Amino acid sequence: MKMNFKSIVLLSTLAIGGFSCNNFLEQEENGIPAHEPKANLNMQVTHHDGAPFQTNESSNQRYYDSPGGPVMMQAFYWDVPAGGEWWNTVKGKLENWSNQGVGSIWLPPASKAQNGPFSMGYDPMDYFDFGDYDQMGSTETRFGSGPELRSLIGEAHSQNMEVYADIVLNHNSGGQLEANPYTGTDTWTKFEPASGKFFRTYNDFHPNLDANNDEGVFGGFPDLSHVKGYVQDWLWKSNESVGKYYKNDVGFDGWRFDYVKGFGPWVVKEWMNNVGGFAVGELWDGNANTLKWWVDNTDRTSSAFDFAAYYAMKSAFDGNDLNALNNDMLWKKDSYRAVTFVANHDTDEIWNKHLAYAYILTHEGYPCLFYRDYEDWLDRGMMDNLLWIHKSFATGNTSILHVDNDEYIARRNGYNGNPGLVVYINNSDNWQERWIPTNWSNRQIKDYTGHSNWEPWTQGGTWVKIQCPPKSFSIWSTK
């Protein structure tokens, strides 16, 4: 959910066994061996400082199963251009994203909202209008028309990518005034959507005969009451429900649940048990135990954005103390259910993003890229290189080898024949070197970022000296 200010989060633990994120979890948690990685096609491109980056060579290689697993792209930012062209804009990006290893995209709330052609979708009015009905001041949404959305989803599927819908279940907006016997006032709770589906009255919001309130109210909007059977039927239970229509008719593969602090985790559990797909919840809380509690109380049907990792990275990279990376994080407690991220449409506070992306794309969890970071703000060669490293080597569990104020070194221990990697982050002003233990005996290794030209051999006892440039990172694996 976007707040009223602009602020100044699994799968990669083991080798992926199938494209679907849910198949991945089912296969790996049941111990089914993953597929062998396909042939690596790679070439060298040059970073702005002249150092070579390793990247994927093929210009028409769609996303494919890889040892490190998929990466998610948040395919929007706050206040994307209005005018109904966003679905077409995203569609035009899909081939490149897929080529680089992005396996899924998260779209903004796609249905008609109170602010019509200007809304970012977080004030939902008609869940079944994707830009097909003339209401709330327009036919198209800010992002485009219903046919354009379906075309985007079809193209994503042709690129072997999954598509996640942003679902706002806590509240609604855009209703008409009606006399409300539970408040003794007139409330904006009468909804008669042009789609003809999911009409609502004061009985479907708090307070009502069955419940005065639930876990949270957002911004004074009418607060949906999920204990009501009518609301449950329309959201997830019936064959005509929002969830089943989005999944079975429109083609969405999963869900990003907005503002889950506003309702109990049982709501997500019920949705997932009735509808299925992938799920991640926006529980804006930096406490890893709270995030784990929420995931567990969805019966582990949903992941959560790893806000604990987000705040630890901010402290580490902007606060100049890498010891913060020792903090507890959701990916350390439940890597299968942690979606890690560096920025999103609500919060964009980390300044040293290159170090943060090096962290999430080499560690456990399901990494999520922010559209503007990839498309507009950060060095594309660096990002594509990190994506290539992620899908090539980011396998196995994690061993933290060294942490101090300026240096952080961790090892991914590899899986199913994949060698894994060692990541070295240096936040000091000078080159650093350090001896570290690896899983590789008598093997030559190299830095796949090109930041170091060393290609040392590990000793028989697996130890080797590696180096890292100032305010940067190096990532090592076998040649």
XYZ file of C-alpha atoms in Angstrom:
479
model
C 0.000 0.000 0.000
C 1.262 3.452 -0.855
C 1.307 5.814 2.097
C 0.761 9.584 1.877
C 4.437 10.275 1.411
C 7.256 9.146 -0.877
C 9.840 7.287 1.177
C 13.481 8.704 0.671
C 11.138 -9.085 -0.016
C 12.759 -19.374 -0.663
C 13.187 -20.373 -3.960
C 16.914 -20.043 -4.551
C 17.978 -22.196 -1.608
C 18.167 -25.287 -3.762
C 18.294 -25.985 -7.481
C 14.939 -25.336 -9.080
C 12.938 -28.399 -10.076
C 10.386 -26.763 -12.369
C 9.339 -23.340 -13.567
C 6.349 -22.896 -11.308
C 7.255 -21.296 -7.992
C 4.747 -23.574 -6.289
C 6.090 -26.657 -8.024
C 9.531 -25.587 -6.860
C 8.423 -25.518 -3.251
C 6.573 -28.806 -3.481
C 9.457 -30.592 -5.166
C 12.242 -29.251 -2.995
C 10.383 -29.649 0.268
C 9.606 -33.241 -0.660
C 13.223 -33.897 -1.568
C 12.635 -34.480 -5.286
C 15.880 -33.839 -7.196
C 15.984 -30.695 -9.265
C 16.587 -30.633 -13.005
C 20.149 -30.447 -14.206
C 20.970 -26.919 -15.371
C 20.839 -26.319 -19.089
C 23.971 -25.381 -20.998
C 25.465 -22.043 -19.999
C 25.656 -19.589 -22.891
C 27.704 -16.596 -21.883
C 29.840 -13.778 -23.114
C 31.744 -10.810 -21.758
C 30.388 -7.268 -21.780
C 32.128 -4.238 -20.346
C 31.184 -2.264 -17.279
C 31.574 1.519 -17.298
C 34.890 1.233 -15.452
C 36.263 -1.238 -17.992
C 35.841 -4.368 -15.878
C 34.202 -7.311 -17.661
C 30.810 -8.546 -16.531
C 29.611 -12.093 -17.190
C 26.123 -12.181 -18.713
C 23.770 -14.329 -20.722
C 24.615 -14.240 -24.408
C 21.386 -15.266 -26.119
C 19.113 -12.444 -27.280
C 16.083 -14.722 -27.591
C 16.544 -17.083 -24.637
C 13.343 -17.042 -22.592
C 13.435 -17.615 -18.860
C 14.483 -21.195 -18.209
C 14.883 -23.369 -15.157
C 18.229 -22.598 -13.577
C 20.148 -23.641 -10.475
C 19.546 -20.361 -8.641
C 15.813 -20.221 -9.351
C 13.688 -17.325 -10.601
C 13.725 -13.642 -9.695
C 10.619 -11.478 -9.379
C 10.250 -8.046 -10.984
C 7.984 -5.436 -9.421
C 6.711 -4.203 -12.758
C 5.613 -0.722 -11.674
C 6.439 2.181 -9.390
C 4.331 4.851 -7.714
C 2.749 7.254 -10.187
C 3.651 5.434 -13.384
C 2.519 7.532 -16.357
C -1.245 7.831 -16.648
C -2.976 7.519 -19.995
C -3.577 3.786 -20.286
C -0.229 2.709 -21.746
C 1.426 0.955 -18.804
C 0.326 -2.599 -19.690
C 1.820 -2.119 -23.164
C 4.994 -0.639 -21.678
C 5.496 -3.652 -19.419
C 4.684 -6.054 -22.245
C 7.514 -4.543 -24.246
C 9.980 -5.276 -21.414
C 9.135 -8.942 -20.896
C 11.455 -10.542 -23.440
C 14.523 -8.804 -22.059
C 13.546 -9.517 -18.444
C 13.009 -13.166 -19.286
C 16.339 -13.331 -21.108
C 18.108 -12.087 -17.987
C 16.527 -14.600 -15.600
C 13.380 -12.859 -14.331
C 10.814 -15.599 -13.837
C 7.826 -13.625 -12.562
C 6.330 -10.146 -12.565
C 4.211 -8.411 -9.941
C 1.639 -6.020 -11.410
C -0.157 -3.138 -9.637
C -3.831 -3.581 -8.655
C -5.443 -4.034 -12.037
C -9.126 -3.359 -11.367
C -11.115 -0.125 -11.490
C -10.661 2.076 -8.442
C -12.277 5.235 -7.111
C -9.876 7.591 -8.853
C -10.480 5.942 -12.196
C -7.885 6.899 -14.829
C -5.574 8.426 -12.190
C -5.647 5.676 -9.560
C -2.738 3.372 -8.768
C -5.376 0.810 -7.824
C -5.137 0.778 -4.039
C -8.641 2.268 -3.647
C -10.550 -0.635 -5.283
C -14.144 -0.186 -6.322
C -14.996 -2.902 -8.907
C -12.787 -5.989 -8.691
C -14.102 -7.269 -12.039
C -13.497 -4.166 -14.158
C -10.004 -4.209 -15.711
C -10.714 -1.279 -17.997
C -13.874 -2.600 -19.631
C -16.678 -0.472 -18.135
C -17.307 3.269 -18.152
C -17.355 4.110 -14.450
C -15.370 6.226 -11.985
C -14.598 8.711 -14.754
C -13.161 6.389 -17.400
C -13.358 3.078 -19.171
C -9.653 2.239 -19.094
C -7.722 2.179 -15.845
C -4.565 4.209 -15.387
C -2.686 1.208 -16.809
C -4.817 0.376 -19.853
C -7.706 -1.790 -20.990
C -8.832 -5.291 -20.107
C -7.703 -6.727 -23.469
C -4.281 -5.090 -23.024
C -3.904 -6.664 -19.581
C -4.789 -10.088 -20.951
C -2.344 -9.594 -23.815
C 0.415 -8.722 -21.345
C -0.311 -11.853 -19.303
C -0.339 -13.982 -22.441
C 3.040 -12.607 -23.504
C 4.474 -13.230 -20.033
C 3.351 -16.841 -20.208
C 4.887 -17.199 -23.661
C 8.150 -16.029 -22.064
C 7.750 -18.717 -19.339
C 7.071 -16.048 -16.719
C 4.441 -16.067 -13.996
C 2.254 -13.029 -13.281
C 1.232 -11.959 -9.771
C -1.772 -9.753 -9.077
C -1.662 -7.115 -6.365
C -4.814 -7.817 -4.335
C -6.312 -5.238 -1.962
C -8.649 -7.120 0.381
C -8.605 -4.890 3.439
C -10.708 -1.993 2.199
C -12.776 -0.569 -0.640
C -13.397 2.945 -1.956
C -15.771 4.681 -4.332
C -19.084 3.571 -2.858
C -22.194 5.703 -2.536
C -23.606 7.149 0.664
C -26.213 5.123 2.532
C -27.779 5.226 5.979
C -25.858 2.849 8.214
C -27.753 1.516 11.246
C -24.512 0.226 12.844
C -22.882 3.650 12.947
C -25.959 5.868 13.089
C -24.463 7.925 10.249
C -24.323 7.880 6.471
C -21.341 5.870 5.197
C -19.777 5.364 1.759
C -20.595 1.654 1.731
C -23.086 1.151 -1.090
C -21.290 -0.440 -4.061
C -23.117 -1.131 -7.331
C -20.248 -1.932 -9.750
C -20.883 -1.800 -13.478
C -19.557 -5.351 -13.853
C -22.661 -6.494 -11.986
C -20.558 -8.545 -9.565
C -19.928 -8.243 -5.831
C -22.512 -5.637 -4.848
C -21.854 -4.463 -1.279
C -23.673 -2.615 1.490
C -22.978 -1.596 5.078
C -23.559 -5.260 6.072
C -20.261 -6.195 4.371
C -18.086 -3.689 6.237
C -17.186 -3.020 9.860
C -19.019 -2.592 12.121
C -21.804 -5.104 11.436
C -23.985 -7.647 13.213
C -21.154 -10.213 13.380
C -18.063 -8.098 14.055
C -17.287 -4.575 15.149
C -13.774 -4.580 13.699
C -10.879 -6.736 12.601
C -7.108 -6.341 12.913
C -6.738 -2.985 11.186
C -8.321 -0.099 9.289
C -6.445 1.774 6.561
C -6.863 5.483 5.978
C -10.517 5.630 7.001
C -11.640 3.590 3.975
C -14.649 1.261 4.393
C -13.154 -1.858 5.996
C -14.266 -5.176 4.479
C -15.519 -7.750 6.971
C -13.986 -11.094 6.030
C -16.041 -13.053 8.577
C -19.138 -12.453 6.466
C -20.024 -15.470 4.345
C -21.158 -13.252 1.474
C -17.763 -11.512 1.389
C -15.904 -14.843 1.553
C -17.971 -16.236 -1.326
C -17.232 -13.263 -3.542
C -13.549 -13.008 -2.662
C -12.434 -16.660 -2.735
C -15.045 -19.386 -2.190
C -17.498 -19.384 -5.069
C -16.692 -20.292 -8.656
C -17.416 -16.656 -9.567
C -15.114 -15.287 -6.857
C -12.475 -12.643 -7.419
C -9.653 -15.108 -6.831
C -10.934 -17.828 -9.138
C -11.845 -15.351 -11.877
C -8.410 -13.762 -11.763
C -6.681 -17.133 -11.839
C -8.864 -19.213 -14.146
C -10.192 -16.598 -16.553
C -7.709 -13.708 -16.607
C -4.626 -15.899 -16.134
C -2.907 -14.607 -12.985
C -0.570 -17.145 -11.375
C -0.282 -15.695 -7.893
C -0.912 -12.902 -5.479
C 0.726 -10.034 -3.648
C -1.584 -9.357 -0.703
C -1.653 -5.677 0.225
C -1.656 -4.440 3.836
C -2.060 -7.814 5.545
C -1.800 -6.065 8.911
C -5.444 -5.133 8.292
C -6.859 -8.666 8.573
C -5.961 -12.020 10.070
C -3.561 -14.417 8.333
C -6.450 -16.898 8.194
C -7.876 -14.818 5.327
C -4.820 -15.523 3.171
C -4.881 -19.172 4.241
C -8.527 -19.501 3.170
C -7.849 -17.720 -0.135
C -4.901 -19.989 -0.890
C -6.727 -23.185 0.076
C -9.621 -22.240 -2.217
C -7.770 -20.563 -5.093
C -4.111 -21.632 -5.028
C -1.146 -20.098 -6.812
C 1.892 -18.311 -5.382
C 1.422 -15.768 -2.584
C 3.420 -13.100 -0.793
C 2.084 -10.791 1.901
C 2.994 -7.190 2.643
C 3.458 -7.351 6.414
C 5.330 -4.123 7.036
C 7.286 -5.165 10.120
C 11.044 -5.317 10.638
C 10.841 -8.061 13.275
C 11.783 -11.430 11.768
C 9.816 -13.291 14.450
C 6.654 -11.378 13.570
C 7.124 -12.148 9.876
C 7.652 -15.839 10.684
C 4.558 -15.830 12.917
C 2.459 -14.452 10.063
C 3.804 -16.960 7.533
C 3.177 -19.837 9.942
C -0.365 -18.654 10.612
C -1.171 -18.757 6.918
C -0.256 -22.436 7.321
C 2.810 -21.559 5.221
C 0.574 -21.083 2.187
C 2.123 -17.632 1.706
C 5.532 -16.005 1.649
C 6.187 -12.573 3.148
C 8.348 -9.666 2.081
C 11.468 -9.761 4.228
C 11.294 -6.329 5.844
C 13.739 -7.553 8.497
C 16.369 -8.036 5.777
C 15.439 -4.680 4.235
C 16.083 -2.741 7.431
C 19.245 -4.735 8.180
C 20.617 -3.832 4.742
C 19.795 -0.172 5.280
C 21.669 -0.216 8.591
C 24.570 -2.120 7.060
C 25.105 -0.319 3.779
C 23.902 3.201 4.603
C 24.771 3.099 8.296
C 28.270 1.851 7.444
C 28.199 -1.127 9.793
C 28.062 -4.487 8.038
C 27.640 -6.156 11.447
C 23.927 -5.442 10.912
C 23.924 -8.317 8.413
C 24.186 -10.599 11.439
C 20.678 -9.458 12.437
C 17.810 -11.916 12.317
C 15.912 -12.001 9.009
C 13.019 -14.000 7.610
C 15.217 -15.724 5.019
C 17.351 -17.075 7.868
C 14.262 -18.493 9.595
C 12.332 -19.719 6.549
C 14.107 -19.169 3.243
C 11.309 -20.863 1.285
C 8.880 -18.171 2.414
C 11.043 -15.036 2.265
C 10.802 -12.555 -0.603
C 13.813 -10.253 -0.348
C 13.860 -6.752 -1.832
C 15.885 -3.529 -1.962
C 13.125 -1.030 -2.822
C 9.475 -0.923 -3.780
C 6.721 1.564 -4.611
C 6.208 2.363 -0.915
C 9.714 2.573 0.419
C 12.938 3.505 -1.322
C 15.351 4.363 1.457
C 18.536 2.380 0.765
C 21.139 4.520 -1.004
C 23.903 1.956 -1.566
C 21.686 -0.215 -3.704
C 24.495 -1.917 -5.614
C 25.646 -3.547 -2.383
C 22.076 -4.437 -1.406
C 21.357 -6.128 -4.749
C 24.651 -8.017 -4.502
C 23.392 -9.237 -1.136
C 19.880 -10.401 -2.099
C 20.936 -11.913 -5.434
C 23.571 -14.108 -3.785
C 21.622 -15.114 -0.668
C 18.682 -17.360 0.056
C 15.124 -16.177 -0.489
C 13.133 -15.136 -3.559
C 14.712 -11.844 -4.777
C 12.441 -9.085 -6.058
C 13.810 -6.313 -8.288
C 12.283 -2.842 -8.347
C 11.347 -1.600 -11.822
C 13.030 1.794 -11.542
C 16.251 0.322 -10.167
C 16.563 -2.029 -13.112
C 15.172 0.155 -15.887
C 16.175 3.682 -14.871
C 18.511 4.187 -11.959
C 21.207 1.512 -11.625
C 23.895 0.292 -13.997
C 22.210 -2.256 -16.287
C 25.420 -4.202 -16.854
C 25.866 -4.658 -13.112
C 22.260 -5.766 -12.658
C 22.350 -8.243 -15.545
C 25.629 -9.617 -14.245
C 24.116 -10.168 -10.797
C 21.105 -11.856 -12.378
C 23.419 -14.155 -14.341
C 25.393 -15.001 -11.202
C 22.165 -15.642 -9.289
C 20.789 -18.112 -11.788
C 24.182 -19.767 -12.335
C 25.590 -20.203 -8.823
C 23.216 -19.051 -6.035
C 22.480 -22.542 -4.708
C 22.577 -24.312 -1.370
C 22.367 -23.044 2.168
C 24.384 -20.125 3.480
C 27.463 -20.000 5.705
C 28.548 -16.566 6.945
C 32.345 -16.636 6.932
C 33.291 -13.179 8.196
C 31.559 -10.011 9.349
C 32.955 -6.801 10.733
C 32.229 -3.110 10.392
C 33.503 -2.894 6.799
C 33.612 -6.435 5.415
C 31.072 -9.217 4.903
C 31.825 -12.611 3.360
C 29.304 -15.422 2.925
C 29.310 -18.759 1.116
C 26.456 -20.462 -0.690
C 27.304 -24.107 -0.260
C 26.049 -25.430 -3.584
C 23.516 -28.118 -4.390
C 23.006 -31.020 -6.775
C 26.430 -30.656 -8.366
C 26.320 -26.868 -8.589
C 29.406 -25.358 -6.901
C 27.700 -22.435 -5.179
C 29.558 -19.159 -4.630
C 31.359 -16.857 -2.223
C 30.273 -13.210 -2.000
C 32.624 -10.561 -0.586
C 31.152 -7.114 0.216
C 33.568 -4.330 1.089
C 32.109 -1.071 2.422
C 35.480 0.486 3.243
C 37.457 3.015 1.225
C 40.298 0.591 0.406
C 40.867 -2.717 -1.355
C 40.577 -5.628 1.084
C 41.942 -9.177 1.016
C 41.073 -12.128 3.204
C 41.737 -15.868 3.483
C 38.492 -17.842 3.582
C 37.444 -21.513 3.661
C 35.556 -22.782 0.593
C 33.918 -26.039 -0.437
C 36.393 -26.416 -3.283
C 39.622 -28.372 -2.919
C 42.406 -27.830 -5.461
C 40.140 -25.812 -7.766
C 40.771 -22.618 -9.671
C 38.245 -19.889 -8.956
C 37.448 -16.471 -10.401
C 35.476 -13.353 -9.590
C 32.471 -13.417 -11.926
C 31.830 -9.700 -11.503
C 35.165 -8.865 -13.138
C 36.008 -6.507 -10.277
C 39.096 -8.610 -9.493
C 41.373 -10.176 -12.099
C 42.666 -12.780 -9.646
C 42.105 -16.406 -10.586
C 43.641 -18.220 -7.613
C 43.678 -21.938 -6.837
C 42.210 -23.208 -3.598
C 44.536 -25.198 -1.401
C 44.037 -28.855 -0.607
C 42.343 -27.783 2.596
C 39.950 -25.589 0.554
C 41.361 -22.260 1.823
C 42.037 -19.422 -0.597
C 42.764 -15.698 -0.508
C 40.235 -13.457 -2.263
C 39.976 -9.690 -2.633
C 37.363 -6.983 -3.065
C 37.564 -3.357 -4.274
C 36.393 -0.456 -2.077
C 32.684 0.285 -1.782
C 31.959 -2.713 -3.965
C 31.680 -6.485 -4.089
C 33.227 -9.544 -5.688
C 31.545 -12.900 -6.254
C 33.608 -16.053 -6.629
C 33.005 -19.542 -7.944
C 34.897 -22.287 -9.721
C 36.078 -21.831 -13.286
